[in-house]
Short mmCIF file of C-alpha atoms in Angstrom, two decimals:
data_model
loop_
_atom_site.label_atom_id
_atom_site.label_comp_id
_atom_site.label_asym_id
_atom_site.label_seq_id
_atom_site.Cartn_x
_atom_site.Cartn_y
_atom_site.Cartn_z
CA MET R 1455 57.05 -18.11 -4.46
CA THR R 1456 55.47 -17.65 -1.07
CA GLY R 1457 56.57 -15.07 1.47
CA SER R 1458 58.28 -17.58 3.74
CA ARG R 1459 60.19 -19.16 0.88
CA LYS R 1460 61.21 -15.75 -0.43
CA LYS R 1461 62.66 -14.89 2.96
CA TYR R 1462 64.48 -18.21 3.13
CA TYR R 1463 66.04 -17.91 -0.31
CA THR R 1464 66.96 -14.24 0.26
CA SER R 1465 68.75 -15.35 3.42
CA MET R 1466 70.54 -18.12 1.55
CA ILE R 1467 71.66 -15.73 -1.19
CA SER R 1468 73.10 -13.42 1.46
CA CYS R 1469 74.82 -16.41 3.02
CA PHE R 1470 76.47 -17.49 -0.23
CA THR R 1471 77.51 -13.90 -0.95
CA PHE R 1472 79.34 -13.45 2.34
CA ILE R 1473 80.28 -17.00 3.27
CA THR R 1474 83.96 -16.43 2.47
CA LEU R 1475 84.01 -13.59 4.98
CA ALA R 1476 82.04 -14.81 7.92
CA GLY R 1477 79.99 -17.96 7.35
CA CYS R 1478 76.22 -17.85 7.69
CA ALA R 1479 74.73 -18.35 11.11
CA SER R 1480 71.50 -16.48 10.31
CA ALA R 1481 70.27 -18.73 7.50
CA GLU R 1482 68.08 -21.53 8.80
CA PRO R 1483 66.74 -24.44 6.73
CA GLU R 1484 63.08 -24.09 5.89
CA ILE R 1485 60.89 -26.36 8.00
CA PRO R 1486 59.19 -28.90 5.69
CA VAL R 1487 55.45 -28.43 5.21
CA ALA R 1488 54.77 -31.94 6.58
CA VAL R 1489 56.46 -30.98 9.84
CA ARG R 1490 54.57 -27.70 10.06
CA ILE R 1491 51.28 -29.54 9.50
CA ALA R 1492 52.17 -32.13 12.13
CA ASN R 1493 52.94 -29.42 14.71
CA ALA R 1494 49.85 -27.33 13.95
CA THR R 1495 46.42 -27.53 15.53
CA PRO R 1496 44.33 -30.21 13.74
CA ALA R 1497 42.26 -29.03 10.81
CA ALA R 1498 39.06 -30.41 9.26
CA SER R 1499 39.07 -31.33 5.57
CA VAL R 1500 36.82 -30.06 2.80
CA THR R 1501 37.03 -30.41 -0.98
CA ALA R 1502 36.52 -27.78 -3.66
CA ARG R 1503 33.45 -27.90 -5.88
CA GLY R 1504 34.99 -25.76 -8.60
CA GLU R 1505 38.13 -23.99 -9.79
CA THR R 1506 39.07 -21.23 -12.19
CA VAL R 1507 41.06 -21.55 -15.35
CA PRO R 1508 44.78 -21.10 -14.48
CA VAL R 1509 46.18 -17.61 -14.90
CA GLY R 1510 48.15 -16.87 -18.04
CA THR R 1511 51.45 -16.32 -16.25
CA SER R 1512 53.05 -19.78 -16.04
CA ASN R 1513 55.73 -21.12 -13.71
CA ALA R 1514 55.60 -18.10 -11.41
CA ASP R 1515 54.08 -16.76 -8.22
CA ALA R 1516 51.26 -15.02 -10.08
CA ALA R 1517 47.64 -15.61 -9.02
CA ASP R 1518 47.04 -13.81 -5.75
CA ASP R 1519 43.71 -12.41 -4.57
CA PRO R 1520 40.00 -12.80 -5.44
CA ALA R 1521 36.89 -10.65 -4.97
CA ILE R 1522 33.26 -11.71 -5.37
CA TRP R 1523 30.27 -9.95 -6.91
CA ARG R 1524 26.95 -11.66 -6.10
CA ASN R 1525 24.17 -11.44 -8.65
CA ALA R 1526 21.12 -11.16 -6.38
CA ALA R 1527 18.70 -11.67 -9.28
CA ASP R 1528 20.45 -14.79 -10.59
CA PRO R 1529 23.03 -16.02 -8.03
CA ALA R 1530 24.50 -18.68 -10.33
CA GLN R 1531 25.55 -15.83 -12.66
CA SER R 1532 27.70 -14.17 -10.02
CA LEU R 1533 31.24 -13.14 -10.92
CA ILE R 1534 34.75 -13.44 -9.49
CA VAL R 1535 37.52 -10.91 -10.05
CA GLY R 1536 41.03 -12.27 -9.52
CA THR R 1537 44.52 -10.85 -9.82
CA ASP R 1538 47.47 -12.14 -11.78
CA LYS R 1539 49.93 -9.93 -9.97
CA LYS R 1540 52.36 -10.01 -12.88
CA ALA R 1541 49.82 -9.23 -15.60
CA GLY R 1542 46.41 -7.84 -14.64
CA LEU R 1543 42.85 -8.69 -13.69
CA TYR R 1544 40.65 -11.65 -14.64
CA VAL R 1545 36.88 -11.94 -14.44
CA TYR R 1546 35.53 -15.48 -14.02
CA GLY R 1547 32.09 -17.02 -13.91
CA LEU R 1548 31.19 -19.52 -11.20
CA ASP R 1549 31.94 -22.21 -13.77
CA GLY R 1550 35.57 -21.09 -13.51
CA LYS R 1551 35.78 -19.97 -17.12
CA THR R 1552 37.42 -16.66 -18.01
CA ARG R 1553 34.91 -13.97 -18.92
CA ASP R 1554 37.38 -11.12 -19.29
CA PHE R 1555 41.02 -10.16 -18.83
CA LEU R 1556 42.35 -6.64 -18.54
CA ASP R 1557 46.06 -5.94 -18.86
CA ALA R 1558 46.65 -3.80 -15.78
CA GLY R 1559 50.26 -4.72 -15.09
CA ARG R 1560 51.36 -5.53 -11.55
CA VAL R 1561 48.15 -5.44 -9.49
CA ASN R 1562 48.48 -7.41 -6.27
CA ASN R 1563 45.21 -7.52 -4.29
CA VAL R 1564 41.64 -6.64 -5.27
CA ASP R 1565 38.29 -5.79 -3.68
CA LEU R 1566 34.96 -4.49 -4.93
CA LYS R 1567 31.78 -2.74 -3.81
CA ASP R 1568 28.37 -2.67 -5.48
CA GLY R 1569 26.05 0.33 -5.47
CA VAL R 1570 28.83 2.91 -5.82
CA THR R 1571 28.22 6.08 -7.82
CA ILE R 1572 30.54 5.88 -10.83
CA ASN R 1573 30.47 8.64 -13.45
CA GLY R 1574 27.02 9.66 -12.28
CA SER R 1575 25.34 6.25 -12.08
CA ALA R 1576 25.34 3.33 -9.64
CA GLY R 1577 27.72 0.52 -10.45
CA ILE R 1578 30.28 -2.02 -9.25
CA LEU R 1579 33.59 -0.42 -8.30
CA VAL R 1580 36.68 -2.64 -8.38
CA VAL R 1581 39.85 -1.43 -6.66
CA ALA R 1582 43.27 -3.08 -6.96
CA SER R 1583 46.57 -2.34 -5.24
CA ASP R 1584 48.86 -1.18 -8.05
CA ARG R 1585 52.58 -1.92 -7.59
CA ASN R 1586 53.81 -0.96 -11.04
CA ASP R 1587 55.83 1.73 -9.27
CA LEU R 1588 57.51 0.08 -6.26
CA ALA R 1589 58.32 3.45 -4.69
CA GLN R 1590 54.88 5.02 -4.99
CA ALA R 1591 51.78 2.98 -4.28
CA LYS R 1592 48.64 3.51 -6.32
CA LEU R 1593 45.06 2.32 -6.28
CA ALA R 1594 43.83 1.29 -9.72
CA LEU R 1595 40.06 1.70 -10.12
CA PHE R 1596 37.78 -0.14 -12.55
CA ARG R 1597 34.10 -0.49 -13.33
CA LEU R 1598 32.70 -4.02 -13.64
CA ASP R 1599 29.77 -4.42 -16.03
CA PRO R 1600 27.66 -7.30 -14.64
CA ALA R 1601 25.91 -7.90 -17.98
CA THR R 1602 29.07 -8.35 -20.04
CA ALA R 1603 31.53 -9.23 -17.22
CA LYS R 1604 33.88 -6.64 -18.70
CA LEU R 1605 36.19 -4.36 -16.74
CA THR R 1606 36.76 -0.73 -17.72
CA ALA R 1607 39.69 1.20 -16.29
CA LEU R 1608 38.67 4.41 -14.56
CA GLY R 1609 42.05 5.75 -13.45
CA LYS R 1610 44.44 5.66 -10.51
CA VAL R 1611 44.74 7.51 -7.23
CA ASP R 1612 47.70 7.96 -4.90
CA GLY R 1613 48.21 5.33 -2.20
CA GLY R 1614 51.22 6.82 -0.44
CA ALA R 1615 54.98 6.34 -0.56
CA GLY R 1616 56.00 2.68 -0.62
CA GLU R 1617 55.18 -0.60 -2.34
CA ALA R 1618 51.48 -1.41 -2.73
CA TYR R 1619 50.52 -4.81 -1.36
CA GLY R 1620 47.09 -5.44 0.17
CA VAL R 1621 43.79 -3.65 -0.35
CA CYS R 1622 40.25 -3.84 1.03
CA MET R 1623 37.24 -1.55 0.97
CA GLY R 1624 34.86 -0.29 3.62
CA ARG R 1625 31.82 1.94 3.66
CA ASP R 1626 30.10 3.94 6.39
CA ASP R 1627 27.85 6.98 6.71
CA ALA R 1628 30.80 9.24 5.95
CA GLY R 1629 31.60 7.63 2.61
CA LEU R 1630 33.57 4.97 0.78
CA TYR R 1631 37.13 4.07 1.76
CA ALA R 1632 39.95 1.88 0.49
CA PHE R 1633 42.59 0.64 2.90
CA ILE R 1634 45.87 0.08 1.10
CA VAL R 1635 48.40 -2.04 2.98
CA LEU R 1636 51.98 -1.20 2.03
CA LYS R 1637 54.61 -3.89 2.17
CA ASP R 1638 56.31 -2.35 5.22
CA GLY R 1639 53.14 -2.59 7.32
CA THR R 1640 51.84 0.94 6.75
CA ILE R 1641 48.08 1.10 6.18
CA ASN R 1642 46.69 4.20 4.50
CA GLN R 1643 42.95 4.88 4.61
CA ILE R 1644 41.86 6.61 1.42
CA ALA R 1645 38.51 8.37 0.91
CA LEU R 1646 37.36 7.51 -2.61
CA ASP R 1647 35.09 9.42 -4.98
CA ALA R 1648 34.33 7.90 -8.37
CA SER R 1649 31.29 10.02 -9.14
CA GLY R 1650 33.03 12.43 -11.49
CA ALA R 1651 34.76 12.09 -14.85
CA ALA R 1652 37.89 10.75 -13.14
CA PRO R 1653 38.18 9.12 -9.70
CA THR R 1654 39.79 10.96 -6.81
CA GLY R 1655 41.30 9.75 -3.57
CA ARG R 1656 42.53 11.41 -0.41
CA ILE R 1657 44.55 9.81 2.38
CA VAL R 1658 42.62 10.61 5.56
CA ARG R 1659 44.82 8.79 8.07
CA SER R 1660 47.58 6.18 8.39
CA MET R 1661 48.10 3.20 10.69
CA LYS R 1662 51.15 1.00 11.17
CA LEU R 1663 52.14 -2.58 11.86
CA GLY R 1664 55.75 -3.45 12.54
CA THR R 1665 56.64 -5.74 9.64
CA GLN R 1666 55.49 -7.01 6.23
CA SER R 1667 51.69 -7.13 6.01
CA GLU R 1668 49.18 -7.73 3.23
CA GLY R 1669 45.75 -9.31 3.63
CA CYS R 1670 42.90 -7.21 5.01
CA ALA R 1671 39.11 -7.06 5.24
CA VAL R 1672 36.56 -4.61 6.68
CA ASP R 1673 33.39 -5.41 8.64
CA ASP R 1674 31.10 -2.52 7.73
CA ARG R 1675 28.63 -3.43 10.50
CA THR R 1676 31.10 -2.90 13.33
CA HIS R 1677 33.54 -0.61 11.51
CA ARG R 1678 36.48 -2.88 12.15
CA LEU R 1679 39.48 -3.42 9.90
CA TYR R 1680 41.30 -6.78 10.06
CA VAL R 1681 44.91 -7.00 8.83
CA ALA R 1682 47.37 -9.91 8.64
CA GLU R 1683 50.98 -9.20 9.61
CA GLU R 1684 52.70 -12.11 7.93
CA ASP R 1685 55.19 -13.29 10.56
CA VAL R 1686 53.29 -11.94 13.57
CA GLY R 1687 49.57 -12.69 13.34
CA LEU R 1688 46.12 -11.14 12.93
CA TRP R 1689 45.22 -7.62 14.08
CA ARG R 1690 42.18 -5.38 14.08
CA PHE R 1691 41.79 -1.61 13.93
CA ASP R 1692 38.96 0.86 14.18
CA ALA R 1693 37.99 1.39 10.52
CA ARG R 1694 36.42 4.81 11.05
CA ALA R 1695 38.37 7.78 9.71
CA ILE R 1696 38.05 9.44 13.12
CA GLY R 1697 38.85 6.24 15.04
CA ALA R 1698 41.89 5.25 17.05
CA THR R 1699 44.92 4.01 15.11
CA THR R 1700 46.18 1.59 17.79
CA PRO R 1701 46.01 -2.06 16.66
CA ILE R 1702 44.56 -4.86 18.79
CA ARG R 1703 46.07 -8.28 18.25
CA ILE R 1704 43.54 -11.08 17.78
CA ALA R 1705 45.97 -13.97 17.46
CA ALA R 1706 49.68 -14.66 17.12
CA ALA R 1707 51.42 -16.65 14.42
CA ASP R 1708 52.32 -19.28 16.99
CA GLY R 1709 52.95 -22.26 14.71
CA LYS R 1710 49.77 -23.87 16.03
CA ASN R 1711 46.58 -22.05 15.03
CA ILE R 1712 48.42 -19.70 12.66
CA VAL R 1713 51.50 -21.04 10.90
CA ALA R 1714 53.38 -18.19 9.20
CA ASP R 1715 52.86 -16.67 6.82
CA ALA R 1716 49.53 -15.14 7.84
CA GLU R 1717 48.10 -14.11 4.48
CA GLY R 1718 44.58 -13.57 3.09
CA VAL R 1719 41.73 -12.29 5.28
CA ALA R 1720 37.96 -12.58 4.73
CA ILE R 1721 34.81 -12.03 6.78
CA ALA R 1722 31.58 -14.02 7.21
CA PRO R 1723 29.12 -11.64 8.93
CA MET R 1724 26.21 -13.17 10.85
CA GLY R 1725 23.52 -11.20 12.65
CA GLU R 1726 24.23 -7.70 13.85
CA LYS R 1727 27.75 -8.19 15.22
CA ASP R 1728 28.72 -11.86 15.06
CA GLY R 1729 30.24 -14.14 12.44
CA TYR R 1730 33.80 -15.11 11.61
CA VAL R 1731 37.02 -13.65 10.35
CA VAL R 1732 38.92 -16.20 8.27
CA LEU R 1733 42.70 -16.12 7.80
CA SER R 1734 44.99 -18.03 5.45
CA SER R 1735 47.57 -19.93 7.53
CA GLN R 1736 49.88 -20.27 4.56
CA GLY R 1737 52.66 -22.15 6.31
CA ASP R 1738 50.58 -25.31 6.76
CA ASN R 1739 48.05 -24.91 3.92
CA ALA R 1740 45.14 -24.21 6.27
CA TYR R 1741 42.50 -21.59 7.07
CA VAL R 1742 41.65 -20.50 10.60
CA LEU R 1743 38.44 -18.95 11.95
CA TYR R 1744 38.02 -16.47 14.81
CA ARG R 1745 34.71 -15.20 16.16
CA LEU R 1746 34.01 -11.58 15.32
CA SER R 1747 32.12 -10.83 18.54
CA ASP R 1748 34.95 -11.71 20.94
CA ASP R 1749 38.03 -12.62 18.83
CA SER R 1750 37.96 -16.21 20.15
CA TYR R 1751 39.43 -19.13 18.22
CA VAL R 1752 36.79 -21.25 16.43
CA GLY R 1753 38.55 -23.85 14.26
CA ARG R 1754 40.66 -24.67 11.23
CA PHE R 1755 40.13 -26.38 7.89
CA ARG R 1756 42.04 -27.35 4.76
CA VAL R 1757 40.95 -27.69 1.13
CA VAL R 1758 42.23 -31.14 0.19
CA ASP R 1759 42.35 -33.14 -3.03
CA GLY R 1760 39.04 -34.53 -4.26
CA ALA R 1761 37.42 -34.52 -7.69
CA ILE R 1762 39.18 -31.15 -7.92
CA GLY R 1763 42.63 -30.56 -6.48
CA GLY R 1764 43.11 -28.90 -3.12
CA SER R 1765 44.74 -25.56 -2.32
CA GLU R 1766 48.24 -24.99 -0.98
CA GLU R 1767 50.41 -22.01 -0.05
CA THR R 1768 47.37 -19.73 -0.25
CA ASP R 1769 47.80 -15.98 -0.55
CA GLY R 1770 44.43 -14.29 -1.04
CA ILE R 1771 41.03 -15.56 0.06
CA GLU R 1772 37.48 -14.26 -0.17
CA LEU R 1773 34.18 -15.29 1.37
CA MET R 1774 30.60 -14.20 0.85
CA LEU R 1775 27.52 -15.70 2.47
CA GLY R 1776 24.21 -16.14 0.67
CA ASP R 1777 22.83 -18.10 -2.26
CA PHE R 1778 25.23 -18.63 -5.15
CA GLY R 1779 23.18 -21.24 -6.97
CA PRO R 1780 22.91 -25.02 -6.57
CA ASN R 1781 26.63 -25.68 -6.07
CA TYR R 1782 27.08 -22.97 -3.42
CA PRO R 1783 23.68 -22.47 -1.76
CA GLY R 1784 24.93 -21.14 1.58
CA GLY R 1785 27.90 -19.06 0.46
CA LEU R 1786 31.13 -19.11 -1.51
CA PHE R 1787 34.69 -19.37 -0.17
CA ILE R 1788 37.55 -18.82 -2.65
CA ALA R 1789 41.22 -19.59 -2.04
CA GLN R 1790 44.20 -18.88 -4.26
CA ASP R 1791 46.06 -22.11 -4.99
CA GLY R 1792 49.79 -21.52 -4.90
CA HIS R 1793 50.66 -24.99 -6.23
CA ASN R 1794 48.17 -26.06 -8.89
CA ALA R 1795 49.90 -29.31 -9.92
CA ALA R 1796 51.48 -28.99 -13.38
CA ALA R 1797 49.39 -25.97 -14.40
CA ALA R 1798 49.76 -22.31 -13.52
CA GLN R 1799 48.21 -21.05 -10.30
CA ASN R 1800 44.44 -20.61 -10.01
CA PHE R 1801 41.60 -20.17 -7.52
CA LYS R 1802 39.63 -22.95 -5.82
CA LEU R 1803 35.89 -22.56 -5.13
CA VAL R 1804 34.46 -24.10 -1.95
CA ALA R 1805 30.86 -24.27 -0.74
CA TRP R 1806 30.68 -22.53 2.64
CA ASP R 1807 28.09 -25.11 3.70
CA ASP R 1808 30.83 -27.75 3.44
CA VAL R 1809 33.02 -25.75 5.82
CA VAL R 1810 30.12 -25.29 8.25
CA ARG R 1811 29.51 -29.04 8.31
CA ALA R 1812 33.18 -29.96 8.61
CA LEU R 1813 33.68 -27.66 11.61
CA GLY R 1814 30.28 -28.28 13.20
CA LEU R 1815 29.40 -24.58 13.13
CA PRO R 1816 25.90 -23.39 14.02
CA ARG R 1817 23.71 -22.59 11.03
#
């Protein structure tokens, strides 16, 4: 169930509980998706070129967030890590088939970094926001073996008091960081060290948004952190541990460019400082682009039905530019599909070149 629907049904339950006492003026009918789409800024259409096998948790809000590892030596053999937030982590090939599943319990969002020192050698570090304890957030750390596509659990580190929700990773000259977004809008920056026998983490600073937040992404070139506050819009912070903690709002959830909920966040870096930040406009099944250099609005697109079904009610997204083989030569965009027809939820794979053409973006 999406965030907006959860809020609606929670309101309705409260209404029915207290209706005999006071009626229910606060509960408002949910605006139909067709109306939200009609009121929103027009969006270009693209179709997916691939999709993953549905997650194993059926008939539930389960699939959530993807991360991408690009195989530079053989791009078509790149891997996708995706969360089933009620069960654990999947590893998929670009053919969408499951390569591995690790029972990690309730892991919500996921990110990864290559070239990280893990137990004394360079490897791929996967970090997931662990919400198995709703009162105490954790980061669950894993090693991804690119040869076998297997995940190995490394351990957990403290993420702060509260419910774990979003996570993204950033790296600078000072080290490797994970940003864990708690459900109440708190963002804790955690310095990570996986070089020893067990990983360690230390909260180096905290930031705050006013309400429920989740999706995030870091631009390592400019040291900027982008965070989606679901009912409010898209923000950015200084991602440096010594940086300011005051957020700068890029765009509001105005029902036009961003139709709440604002959910997944991804980055397409181009050149030294330019490119795009992409946001899931969940309320109207769209994705919106803003320019990284000046925060200006660029355009919107939807993933619609084609040979493969489209994506709706998207939570997590991910995007990586570069060669991913013949189907995705210019980059790979992945969107969680919150309504995968009769099957359980999954992830849709889109060629970034198709988005570039649909929006008329410069190459």
